[in-house]
Amino acid sequence: MTLYKAIDVERALVAFLQEDPDLAALHGGRVSTEVPKDAILPRLRISRVGGIPDTDGWIDRPRIAIEAWANSKAEAWELASTSLAVLQARLPAAPLAEGVVTDVRPDTGLAWAPDESTELARYTFAVSITAHPNQ
């Protein structure tokens, strides 16, 4: 049985979302898997929150949570809604260093979720992705 190394989907999505020209104009390159304590906004946070690979490991179906943080509700909405559109329209055709994404499906709609401790503006959503390594 051939062993396949799973794609680091979080790292691949951070790089993809940092480089997208429509999104870069909104987040200024601030895309990561963590939000620093004194974060500059707006920004995106990417987190793998579930999903499982097929039994041979070739196909992975991660569930990804995306948080759009901003200085206002309207700015957070714009970043979240544009991010979802970019993921659905461009990620399946994007060249990734580690592998190939063949499908992106919304798993939850955009939800207003201001941070409870800081009251910063934030919209969240999740997508399910189908991916496999290049080799």
GROMACS .gro file of N, CA and C in nm:
model
  405
    1MET      N    1   0.085  -0.119   0.000
    1MET     CA    2   0.000   0.000   0.000
    1MET      C    3   0.089   0.125   0.000
    2THR      N    4   0.058   0.215  -0.090
    2THR     CA    5   0.132   0.340  -0.099
    2THR      C    6   0.089   0.433   0.014
    3LEU      N    7   0.186   0.499   0.076
    3LEU     CA    8   0.157   0.597   0.181
    3LEU      C    9   0.157   0.736   0.121
    4TYR      N   10   0.055   0.812   0.152
    4TYR     CA   11   0.044   0.949   0.103
    4TYR      C   12   0.051   1.045   0.221
    5LYS      N   13   0.132   1.148   0.206
    5LYS     CA   14   0.142   1.251   0.309
    5LYS      C   15   0.032   1.354   0.284
    6ALA      N   16  -0.049   1.379   0.385
    6ALA     CA   17  -0.159   1.474   0.372
    6ALA      C   18  -0.105   1.615   0.347
    7ILE      N   19  -0.180   1.691   0.273
    7ILE     CA   20  -0.148   1.831   0.249
    7ILE      C   21  -0.170   1.908   0.379
    8ASP      N   22  -0.080   2.000   0.411
    8ASP     CA   23  -0.104   2.093   0.523
    8ASP      C   24  -0.200   2.199   0.469
    9VAL      N   25  -0.329   2.170   0.480
    9VAL     CA   26  -0.431   2.254   0.419
    9VAL      C   27  -0.430   2.395   0.480
   10GLU      N   28  -0.408   2.405   0.610
   10GLU     CA   29  -0.403   2.539   0.671
   10GLU      C   30  -0.293   2.624   0.605
   11ARG      N   31  -0.175   2.567   0.595
   11ARG     CA   32  -0.063   2.642   0.535
   11ARG      C   33  -0.092   2.676   0.389
   12ALA      N   34  -0.147   2.583   0.314
   12ALA     CA   35  -0.179   2.608   0.174
   12ALA      C   36  -0.283   2.719   0.159
   13LEU      N   37  -0.385   2.718   0.246
   13LEU     CA   38  -0.489   2.821   0.238
   13LEU      C   39  -0.437   2.958   0.281
   14VAL      N   40  -0.351   2.961   0.382
   14VAL     CA   41  -0.292   3.089   0.422
   14VAL      C   42  -0.218   3.151   0.303
   15ALA      N   43  -0.134   3.072   0.237
   15ALA     CA   44  -0.058   3.124   0.123
   15ALA      C   45  -0.151   3.167   0.010
   16PHE      N   46  -0.251   3.084  -0.021
   16PHE     CA   47  -0.344   3.116  -0.129
   16PHE      C   48  -0.421   3.245  -0.100
   17LEU      N   49  -0.474   3.258   0.021
   17LEU     CA   50  -0.555   3.376   0.055
   17LEU      C   51  -0.471   3.503   0.071
   18GLN      N   52  -0.344   3.488   0.109
   18GLN     CA   53  -0.255   3.604   0.117
   18GLN      C   54  -0.229   3.662  -0.022
   19GLU      N   55  -0.221   3.575  -0.122
   19GLU     CA   56  -0.180   3.616  -0.256
   19GLU      C   57  -0.295   3.659  -0.346
   20ASP      N   58  -0.419   3.626  -0.311
   20ASP     CA   59  -0.530   3.663  -0.398
   20ASP      C   60  -0.542   3.815  -0.404
   21PRO      N   61  -0.541   3.873  -0.525
   21PRO     CA   62  -0.541   4.020  -0.535
   21PRO      C   63  -0.666   4.087  -0.481
   22ASP      N   64  -0.782   4.025  -0.497
   22ASP     CA   65  -0.905   4.086  -0.445
   22ASP      C   66  -0.905   4.086  -0.292
   23LEU      N   67  -0.853   3.981  -0.233
   23LEU     CA   68  -0.849   3.974  -0.088
   23LEU      C   69  -0.736   4.057  -0.029
   24ALA      N   70  -0.621   4.057  -0.095
   24ALA     CA   71  -0.507   4.134  -0.042
   24ALA      C   72  -0.543   4.281  -0.026
   25ALA      N   73  -0.626   4.331  -0.115
   25ALA     CA   74  -0.670   4.470  -0.105
   25ALA      C   75  -0.754   4.492   0.022
   26LEU      N   76  -0.816   4.386   0.073
   26LEU     CA   77  -0.900   4.397   0.192
   26LEU      C   78  -0.824   4.369   0.321
   27HIS      N   79  -0.735   4.267   0.320
   27HIS     CA   80  -0.669   4.228   0.445
   27HIS      C   81  -0.522   4.268   0.453
   28GLY      N   82  -0.468   4.322   0.346
   28GLY     CA   83  -0.329   4.369   0.350
   28GLY      C   84  -0.227   4.259   0.375
   29GLY      N   85  -0.259   4.134   0.338
   29GLY     CA   86  -0.166   4.024   0.357
   29GLY      C   87  -0.174   3.959   0.495
   30ARG      N   88  -0.265   4.005   0.579
   30ARG     CA   89  -0.275   3.952   0.715
   30ARG      C   90  -0.369   3.831   0.718
   31VAL      N   91  -0.310   3.714   0.690
   31VAL     CA   92  -0.381   3.587   0.693
   31VAL      C   93  -0.292   3.491   0.770
   32SER      N   94  -0.349   3.424   0.870
   32SER     CA   95  -0.268   3.334   0.953
   32SER      C   96  -0.358   3.230   1.019
   33THR      N   97  -0.294   3.143   1.097
   33THR     CA   98  -0.369   3.045   1.174
   33THR      C   99  -0.389   3.091   1.318
   34GLU      N  100  -0.338   3.207   1.351
   34GLU     CA  101  -0.354   3.264   1.485
   34GLU      C  102  -0.383   3.413   1.473
   35VAL      N  103  -0.446   3.468   1.577
   35VAL     CA  104  -0.468   3.612   1.583
   35VAL      C  105  -0.385   3.664   1.701
   36PRO      N  106  -0.280   3.740   1.672
   36PRO     CA  107  -0.198   3.792   1.782
   36PRO      C  108  -0.279   3.881   1.876
   37LYS      N  109  -0.232   3.893   1.999
   37LYS     CA  110  -0.303   3.971   2.100
   37LYS      C  111  -0.330   4.114   2.055
   38ASP      N  112  -0.232   4.180   1.997
   38ASP     CA  113  -0.248   4.317   1.950
   38ASP      C  114  -0.252   4.320   1.797
   39ALA      N  115  -0.339   4.239   1.741
   39ALA     CA  116  -0.346   4.221   1.596
   39ALA      C  117  -0.388   4.348   1.524
   40ILE      N  118  -0.328   4.368   1.408
   40ILE     CA  119  -0.371   4.473   1.317
   40ILE      C  120  -0.484   4.415   1.233
   41LEU      N  121  -0.590   4.490   1.220
   41LEU     CA  122  -0.707   4.446   1.145
   41LEU      C  123  -0.721   4.530   1.019
   42PRO      N  124  -0.788   4.477   0.919
   42PRO     CA  125  -0.856   4.348   0.910
   42PRO      C  126  -0.759   4.234   0.887
   43ARG      N  127  -0.808   4.112   0.913
   43ARG     CA  128  -0.726   3.991   0.895
   43ARG      C  129  -0.816   3.869   0.888
   44LEU      N  130  -0.759   3.761   0.836
   44LEU     CA  131  -0.828   3.632   0.832
   44LEU      C  132  -0.754   3.532   0.919
   45ARG      N  133  -0.830   3.447   0.986
   45ARG     CA  134  -0.771   3.333   1.057
   45ARG      C  135  -0.829   3.206   0.997
   46ILE      N  136  -0.740   3.111   0.967
   46ILE     CA  137  -0.775   2.983   0.905
   46ILE      C  138  -0.750   2.872   1.006
   47SER      N  139  -0.848   2.783   1.026
   47SER     CA  140  -0.831   2.672   1.120
   47SER      C  141  -0.895   2.546   1.063
   48ARG      N  142  -0.818   2.438   1.064
   48ARG     CA  143  -0.878   2.309   1.029
   48ARG      C  144  -0.951   2.261   1.154
   49VAL      N  145  -1.081   2.236   1.140
   49VAL     CA  146  -1.162   2.199   1.256
   49VAL      C  147  -1.222   2.060   1.243
   50GLY      N  148  -1.181   1.986   1.143
   50GLY     CA  149  -1.231   1.850   1.129
   50GLY      C  150  -1.209   1.797   0.989
   51GLY      N  151  -1.281   1.692   0.958
   51GLY     CA  152  -1.269   1.626   0.828
   51GLY      C  153  -1.177   1.507   0.838
   52ILE      N  154  -1.198   1.412   0.749
   52ILE     CA  155  -1.116   1.291   0.753
   52ILE      C  156  -1.074   1.253   0.611
   53PRO      N  157  -0.958   1.188   0.601
   53PRO     CA  158  -0.914   1.137   0.470
   53PRO      C  159  -0.981   1.004   0.439
   54ASP      N  160  -0.977   0.968   0.310
   54ASP     CA  161  -1.020   0.834   0.273
   54ASP      C  162  -0.924   0.733   0.336
   55THR      N  163  -0.961   0.606   0.333
   55THR     CA  164  -0.882   0.504   0.402
   55THR      C  165  -0.739   0.493   0.351
   56ASP      N  166  -0.714   0.520   0.222
   56ASP     CA  167  -0.576   0.511   0.172
   56ASP      C  168  -0.500   0.643   0.189
   57GLY      N  169  -0.568   0.749   0.231
   57GLY     CA  170  -0.502   0.877   0.255
   57GLY      C  171  -0.483   0.966   0.134
   58TRP      N  172  -0.519   0.919   0.015
   58TRP     CA  173  -0.499   0.999  -0.105
   58TRP      C  174  -0.592   1.121  -0.106
   59ILE      N  175  -0.718   1.098  -0.082
   59ILE     CA  176  -0.816   1.207  -0.079
   59ILE      C  177  -0.838   1.249   0.066
   60ASP      N  178  -0.830   1.380   0.090
   60ASP     CA  179  -0.858   1.436   0.222
   60ASP      C  180  -0.978   1.529   0.208
   61ARG      N  181  -1.062   1.532   0.309
   61ARG     CA  182  -1.180   1.619   0.308
   61ARG      C  183  -1.184   1.704   0.436
   62PRO      N  184  -1.093   1.799   0.447
   62PRO     CA  185  -1.089   1.881   0.568
   62PRO      C  186  -1.206   1.979   0.576
   63ARG      N  187  -1.247   2.007   0.697
   63ARG     CA  188  -1.345   2.113   0.724
   63ARG      C  189  -1.263   2.230   0.778
   64ILE      N  190  -1.278   2.345   0.715
   64ILE     CA  191  -1.198   2.463   0.746
   64ILE      C  192  -1.287   2.575   0.798
   65ALA      N  193  -1.251   2.629   0.913
   65ALA     CA  194  -1.321   2.747   0.967
   65ALA      C  195  -1.241   2.871   0.928
   66ILE      N  196  -1.312   2.972   0.881
   66ILE     CA  197  -1.249   3.099   0.843
   66ILE      C  198  -1.314   3.209   0.927
   67GLU      N  199  -1.229   3.290   0.987
   67GLU     CA  200  -1.276   3.404   1.066
   67GLU      C  201  -1.226   3.531   0.999
   68ALA      N  202  -1.316   3.622   0.974
   68ALA     CA  203  -1.282   3.752   0.915
   68ALA      C  204  -1.294   3.857   1.025
   69TRP      N  205  -1.181   3.906   1.071
   69TRP     CA  206  -1.173   4.006   1.177
   69TRP      C  207  -1.156   4.143   1.114
   70ALA      N  208  -1.222   4.244   1.170
   70ALA     CA  209  -1.210   4.378   1.113
   70ALA      C  210  -1.244   4.484   1.218
   71ASN      N  211  -1.236   4.609   1.175
   71ASN     CA  212  -1.263   4.721   1.264
   71ASN      C  213  -1.410   4.758   1.270
   72SER      N  214  -1.491   4.703   1.180
   72SER     CA  215  -1.634   4.730   1.181
   72SER      C  216  -1.708   4.608   1.127
   73LYS      N  217  -1.837   4.602   1.155
   73LYS     CA  218  -1.919   4.491   1.106
   73LYS      C  219  -1.921   4.489   0.953
   74ALA      N  220  -1.935   4.606   0.892
   74ALA     CA  221  -1.940   4.614   0.745
   74ALA      C  222  -1.808   4.566   0.684
   75GLU      N  223  -1.697   4.605   0.742
   75GLU     CA  224  -1.565   4.565   0.691
   75GLU      C  225  -1.546   4.413   0.708
   76ALA      N  226  -1.590   4.358   0.821
   76ALA     CA  227  -1.580   4.214   0.844
   76ALA      C  228  -1.666   4.136   0.745
   77TRP      N  229  -1.787   4.188   0.716
   77TRP     CA  230  -1.875   4.125   0.618
   77TRP      C  231  -1.809   4.122   0.480
   78GLU      N  232  -1.755   4.234   0.438
   78GLU     CA  233  -1.691   4.242   0.306
   78GLU      C  234  -1.576   4.141   0.295
   79LEU      N  235  -1.495   4.132   0.399
   79LEU     CA  236  -1.383   4.039   0.397
   79LEU      C  237  -1.433   3.894   0.397
   80ALA      N  238  -1.531   3.863   0.478
   80ALA     CA  239  -1.583   3.725   0.484
   80ALA      C  240  -1.651   3.685   0.354
   81SER      N  241  -1.739   3.770   0.303
   81SER     CA  242  -1.813   3.733   0.183
   81SER      C  243  -1.721   3.723   0.061
   82THR      N  244  -1.622   3.810   0.052
   82THR     CA  245  -1.525   3.802  -0.059
   82THR      C  246  -1.440   3.678  -0.044
   83SER      N  247  -1.401   3.644   0.078
   83SER     CA  248  -1.320   3.524   0.101
   83SER      C  249  -1.394   3.398   0.057
   84LEU      N  250  -1.521   3.388   0.092
   84LEU     CA  251  -1.600   3.272   0.051
   84LEU      C  252  -1.609   3.264  -0.102
   85ALA      N  253  -1.635   3.376  -0.165
   85ALA     CA  254  -1.645   3.378  -0.312
   85ALA      C  255  -1.514   3.337  -0.377
   86VAL      N  256  -1.403   3.388  -0.326
   86VAL     CA  257  -1.270   3.355  -0.381
   86VAL      C  258  -1.241   3.207  -0.361
   87LEU      N  259  -1.270   3.153  -0.243
   87LEU     CA  260  -1.245   3.011  -0.219
   87LEU      C  261  -1.323   2.923  -0.315
   88GLN      N  262  -1.450   2.954  -0.336
   88GLN     CA  263  -1.533   2.873  -0.425
   88GLN      C  264  -1.492   2.887  -0.571
   89ALA      N  265  -1.462   3.009  -0.614
   89ALA     CA  266  -1.436   3.033  -0.756
   89ALA      C  267  -1.292   3.003  -0.797
   90ARG      N  268  -1.196   3.027  -0.709
   90ARG     CA  269  -1.056   3.022  -0.751
   90ARG      C  270  -0.973   2.909  -0.691
   91LEU      N  271  -1.007   2.862  -0.573
   91LEU     CA  272  -0.923   2.761  -0.509
   91LEU      C  273  -0.917   2.631  -0.588
   92PRO      N  274  -1.028   2.578  -0.643
   92PRO     CA  275  -1.017   2.452  -0.717
   92PRO      C  276  -0.927   2.459  -0.841
   93ALA      N  277  -0.904   2.574  -0.896
   93ALA     CA  278  -0.817   2.586  -1.013
   93ALA      C  279  -0.678   2.637  -0.979
   94ALA      N  280  -0.653   2.667  -0.852
   94ALA     CA  281  -0.527   2.730  -0.812
   94ALA      C  282  -0.413   2.629  -0.805
   95PRO      N  283  -0.296   2.668  -0.854
   95PRO     CA  284  -0.179   2.581  -0.836
   95PRO      C  285  -0.128   2.594  -0.692
   96LEU      N  286  -0.125   2.483  -0.621
   96LEU     CA  287  -0.074   2.481  -0.483
   96LEU      C  288   0.055   2.403  -0.480
   97ALA      N  289   0.147   2.442  -0.395
   97ALA     CA  290   0.277   2.376  -0.387
   97ALA      C  291   0.264   2.229  -0.346
   98GLU      N  292   0.171   2.200  -0.255
   98GLU     CA  293   0.163   2.066  -0.197
   98GLU      C  294   0.063   1.973  -0.263
   99GLY      N  295  -0.036   2.028  -0.332
   99GLY     CA  296  -0.138   1.939  -0.384
   99GLY      C  297  -0.243   2.010  -0.466
  100VAL      N  298  -0.357   1.945  -0.476
  100VAL     CA  299  -0.465   1.992  -0.561
  100VAL      C  300  -0.594   1.995  -0.480
  101VAL      N  301  -0.668   2.104  -0.492
  101VAL     CA  302  -0.802   2.112  -0.435
  101VAL      C  303  -0.900   2.094  -0.550
  102THR      N  304  -0.989   1.998  -0.537
  102THR     CA  305  -1.083   1.969  -0.645
  102THR      C  306  -1.224   2.022  -0.616
  103ASP      N  307  -1.252   2.056  -0.490
  103ASP     CA  308  -1.386   2.102  -0.457
  103ASP      C  309  -1.384   2.185  -0.330
  104VAL      N  310  -1.467   2.288  -0.327
  104VAL     CA  311  -1.488   2.372  -0.209
  104VAL      C  312  -1.639   2.390  -0.194
  105ARG      N  313  -1.691   2.350  -0.080
  105ARG     CA  314  -1.836   2.363  -0.055
  105ARG      C  315  -1.859   2.435   0.077
  106PRO      N  316  -1.948   2.532   0.077
  106PRO     CA  317  -1.982   2.596   0.205
  106PRO      C  318  -2.040   2.493   0.302
  107ASP      N  319  -1.994   2.498   0.423
  107ASP     CA  320  -2.041   2.407   0.527
  107ASP      C  321  -2.132   2.480   0.624
  108THR      N  322  -2.105   2.607   0.643
  108THR     CA  323  -2.193   2.694   0.721
  108THR      C  324  -2.198   2.828   0.649
  109GLY      N  325  -2.306   2.899   0.666
  109GLY     CA  326  -2.315   3.033   0.608
  109GLY      C  327  -2.236   3.133   0.690
  110LEU      N  328  -2.227   3.255   0.640
  110LEU     CA  329  -2.160   3.360   0.713
  110LEU      C  330  -2.240   3.394   0.838
  111ALA      N  331  -2.171   3.396   0.952
  111ALA     CA  332  -2.237   3.421   1.080
  111ALA      C  333  -2.167   3.535   1.153
  112TRP      N  334  -2.245   3.630   1.200
  112TRP     CA  335  -2.193   3.740   1.280
  112TRP      C  336  -2.152   3.683   1.416
  113ALA      N  337  -2.026   3.700   1.453
  113ALA     CA  338  -1.974   3.642   1.577
  113ALA      C  339  -1.869   3.733   1.638
  114PRO      N  340  -1.910   3.850   1.689
  114PRO     CA  341  -1.811   3.939   1.749
  114PRO      C  342  -1.738   3.867   1.863
  115ASP      N  343  -1.610   3.893   1.876
  115ASP     CA  344  -1.530   3.829   1.980
  115ASP      C  345  -1.583   3.870   2.117
  116GLU      N  346  -1.611   3.772   2.201
  116GLU     CA  347  -1.671   3.800   2.332
  116GLU      C  348  -1.579   3.877   2.426
  117SER      N  349  -1.450   3.849   2.420
  117SER     CA  350  -1.360   3.915   2.515
  117SER      C  351  -1.317   4.054   2.471
  118THR      N  352  -1.305   4.075   2.339
  118THR     CA  353  -1.257   4.206   2.290
  118THR      C  354  -1.365   4.289   2.223
  119GLU      N  355  -1.478   4.224   2.189
  119GLU     CA  356  -1.587   4.286   2.116
  119GLU      C  357  -1.547   4.332   1.975
  120LEU      N  358  -1.436   4.278   1.923
  120LEU     CA  359  -1.395   4.310   1.787
  120LEU      C  360  -1.492   4.248   1.687
  121ALA      N  361  -1.512   4.316   1.575
  121ALA     CA  362  -1.602   4.269   1.470
  121ALA      C  363  -1.546   4.143   1.406
  122ARG      N  364  -1.634   4.044   1.386
  122ARG     CA  365  -1.589   3.918   1.326
  122ARG      C  366  -1.708   3.846   1.264
  123TYR      N  367  -1.690   3.801   1.140
  123TYR     CA  368  -1.781   3.707   1.077
  123TYR      C  369  -1.707   3.575   1.062
  124THR      N  370  -1.780   3.465   1.076
  124THR     CA  371  -1.720   3.333   1.060
  124THR      C  372  -1.799   3.252   0.958
  125PHE      N  373  -1.732   3.155   0.898
  125PHE     CA  374  -1.797   3.057   0.812
  125PHE      C  375  -1.706   2.937   0.801
  126ALA      N  376  -1.758   2.828   0.748
  126ALA     CA  377  -1.678   2.707   0.729
  126ALA      C  378  -1.702   2.651   0.590
  127VAL      N  379  -1.599   2.586   0.538
  127VAL     CA  380  -1.608   2.519   0.409
  127VAL      C  381  -1.553   2.377   0.424
  128SER      N  382  -1.602   2.289   0.342
  128SER     CA  383  -1.547   2.155   0.329
  128SER      C  384  -1.473   2.150   0.196
  129ILE      N  385  -1.352   2.100   0.202
  129ILE     CA  386  -1.263   2.098   0.086
  129ILE      C  387  -1.230   1.952   0.053
  130THR      N  388  -1.218   1.923  -0.073
  130THR     CA  389  -1.166   1.793  -0.118
  130THR      C  390  -1.031   1.820  -0.181
  131ALA      N  391  -0.928   1.748  -0.132
  131ALA     CA  392  -0.791   1.774  -0.178
  131ALA      C  393  -0.713   1.644  -0.184
  132HIS      N  394  -0.605   1.647  -0.261
  132HIS     CA  395  -0.512   1.534  -0.263
  132HIS      C  396  -0.371   1.586  -0.293
  133PRO      N  397  -0.268   1.512  -0.253
  133PRO     CA  398  -0.131   1.556  -0.277
  133PRO      C  399  -0.097   1.551  -0.426
  134ASN      N  400   0.012   1.622  -0.462
  134ASN     CA  401   0.058   1.620  -0.601
  134ASN      C  402   0.108   1.481  -0.640
  135GLN      N  403   0.167   1.411  -0.548
  135GLN     CA  404   0.225   1.280  -0.578
  135GLN      C  405   0.172   1.175  -0.485
   0.00000   0.00000   0.00000
